[in-house]
């Protein structure tokens, strides 16, 4: 059973560019959540995808968008990058149901630097 | 709105000392879950424990123990006989299930623990 993987590990972009981060969920998991962790802070919830649909979102602008594919892997897209988007982006997968708690397993993260 | 407060930003202890990491949370829900995660320098979040709001029993796992007190909305974490390998950032987190059915996890700002040999 493979764990959650993310690519790339590190990424450097310039302000105004667009970026796509990828996450492969753990085998058997149908839910993916994305978090942004700025330096020295705790992870902040961006959004969650369940069975290919976004079913929850934190306080992030629309330029943060995502996709979930039939194999439950996921992408996080960020348009018009700003300096404050520099952070560690974490993906977490779980086996989701309609409610209740579902344990999340985190990937190693993608470190994004915006210059 | 849910909130998690970890007032201790950084703690340094000498190896073999005991250390307690504090966590205070706020929520309006009656059903919720609390967690502790460890984040070593590599960046990956390592799950340590989950506790649901109906289970106030304290738990011990090896050198780790957790004290959940609903009356004070606290979920503190104690490491006994600390070791250098315990050096990391520790996050307390709170999970609620919203009306939309999704699970939102709110993390504290973390406590950086340094264990000095």
mmCIF file with all atom_site columns, C-alpha atoms in Angstrom, chain B residues 21 23-25 27 29-36 49-59 65-78 92-94:
data_model
loop_
_atom_site.group_PDB
_atom_site.id
_atom_site.type_symbol
_atom_site.label_atom_id
_atom_site.label_alt_id
_atom_site.label_comp_id
_atom_site.label_asym_id
_atom_site.label_entity_id
_atom_site.label_seq_id
_atom_site.pdbx_PDB_ins_code
_atom_site.Cartn_x
_atom_site.Cartn_y
_atom_site.Cartn_z
_atom_site.occupancy
_atom_site.B_iso_or_equiv
_atom_site.pdbx_formal_charge
_atom_site.auth_seq_id
_atom_site.auth_comp_id
_atom_site.auth_asym_id
_atom_site.auth_atom_id
_atom_site.pdbx_PDB_model_num
ATOM 1  C CA . UNK B 1 21 ? 2.727   21.155 25.259 1.00 0.00 ? 21 UNK B CA 1
ATOM 2  C CA . UNK B 1 23 ? -3.463  23.287 23.495 1.00 0.00 ? 23 UNK B CA 1
ATOM 3  C CA . UNK B 1 24 ? -6.701  25.207 24.001 1.00 0.00 ? 24 UNK B CA 1
ATOM 4  C CA . UNK B 1 25 ? -9.523  25.016 21.504 1.00 0.00 ? 25 UNK B CA 1
ATOM 5  C CA . UNK B 1 27 ? -15.791 25.245 18.965 1.00 0.00 ? 27 UNK B CA 1
ATOM 6  C CA . UNK B 1 29 ? -20.050 21.897 17.977 1.00 0.00 ? 29 UNK B CA 1
ATOM 7  C CA . UNK B 1 30 ? -20.796 19.137 20.418 1.00 0.00 ? 30 UNK B CA 1
ATOM 8  C CA . UNK B 1 31 ? -19.161 16.533 18.180 1.00 0.00 ? 31 UNK B CA 1
ATOM 9  C CA . UNK B 1 32 ? -15.592 17.183 17.186 1.00 0.00 ? 32 UNK B CA 1
ATOM 10 C CA . UNK B 1 33 ? -12.186 15.559 17.084 1.00 0.00 ? 33 UNK B CA 1
ATOM 11 C CA . UNK B 1 34 ? -8.851  16.666 18.435 1.00 0.00 ? 34 UNK B CA 1
ATOM 12 C CA . UNK B 1 35 ? -5.446  15.662 17.164 1.00 0.00 ? 35 UNK B CA 1
ATOM 13 C CA . UNK B 1 36 ? -1.776  16.052 17.725 1.00 0.00 ? 36 UNK B CA 1
ATOM 14 C CA . UNK B 1 49 ? -3.257  10.793 18.379 1.00 0.00 ? 49 UNK B CA 1
ATOM 15 C CA . UNK B 1 50 ? -6.957  11.409 17.774 1.00 0.00 ? 50 UNK B CA 1
ATOM 16 C CA . UNK B 1 51 ? -9.544  11.949 20.468 1.00 0.00 ? 51 UNK B CA 1
ATOM 17 C CA . UNK B 1 52 ? -13.294 12.496 19.965 1.00 0.00 ? 52 UNK B CA 1
ATOM 18 C CA . UNK B 1 53 ? -15.306 14.924 22.048 1.00 0.00 ? 53 UNK B CA 1
ATOM 19 C CA . UNK B 1 54 ? -17.146 12.179 23.912 1.00 0.00 ? 54 UNK B CA 1
ATOM 20 C CA . UNK B 1 55 ? -14.052 10.422 25.151 1.00 0.00 ? 55 UNK B CA 1
ATOM 21 C CA . UNK B 1 56 ? -12.336 12.299 27.946 1.00 0.00 ? 56 UNK B CA 1
ATOM 22 C CA . UNK B 1 57 ? -10.158 9.446  29.072 1.00 0.00 ? 57 UNK B CA 1
ATOM 23 C CA . UNK B 1 58 ? -6.511  10.294 29.214 1.00 0.00 ? 58 UNK B CA 1
ATOM 24 C CA . UNK B 1 59 ? -4.254  8.205  27.053 1.00 0.00 ? 59 UNK B CA 1
ATOM 25 C CA . UNK B 1 65 ? 0.468   11.007 27.205 1.00 0.00 ? 65 UNK B CA 1
ATOM 26 C CA . UNK B 1 66 ? -2.512  13.235 26.532 1.00 0.00 ? 66 UNK B CA 1
ATOM 27 C CA . UNK B 1 67 ? -4.818  15.033 28.956 1.00 0.00 ? 67 UNK B CA 1
ATOM 28 C CA . UNK B 1 68 ? -8.200  15.999 27.483 1.00 0.00 ? 68 UNK B CA 1
ATOM 29 C CA . UNK B 1 69 ? -10.329 18.266 29.671 1.00 0.00 ? 69 UNK B CA 1
ATOM 30 C CA . UNK B 1 70 ? -13.582 19.402 28.126 1.00 0.00 ? 70 UNK B CA 1
ATOM 31 C CA . UNK B 1 71 ? -14.340 21.725 31.045 1.00 0.00 ? 71 UNK B CA 1
ATOM 32 C CA . UNK B 1 72 ? -11.335 23.874 30.168 1.00 0.00 ? 72 UNK B CA 1
ATOM 33 C CA . UNK B 1 73 ? -11.335 23.088 26.411 1.00 0.00 ? 73 UNK B CA 1
ATOM 34 C CA . UNK B 1 74 ? -7.790  21.837 26.644 1.00 0.00 ? 74 UNK B CA 1
ATOM 35 C CA . UNK B 1 75 ? -5.954  18.913 25.110 1.00 0.00 ? 75 UNK B CA 1
ATOM 36 C CA . UNK B 1 76 ? -2.423  18.913 26.463 1.00 0.00 ? 76 UNK B CA 1
ATOM 37 C CA . UNK B 1 77 ? 0.404   16.639 25.378 1.00 0.00 ? 77 UNK B CA 1
ATOM 38 C CA . UNK B 1 78 ? 3.196   15.444 27.654 1.00 0.00 ? 78 UNK B CA 1
ATOM 39 C CA . UNK B 1 92 ? -2.687  20.517 17.855 1.00 0.00 ? 92 UNK B CA 1
ATOM 40 C CA . UNK B 1 93 ? -5.704  20.392 15.534 1.00 0.00 ? 93 UNK B CA 1
ATOM 41 C CA . UNK B 1 94 ? -9.493  20.377 15.709 1.00 0.00 ? 94 UNK B CA 1
#
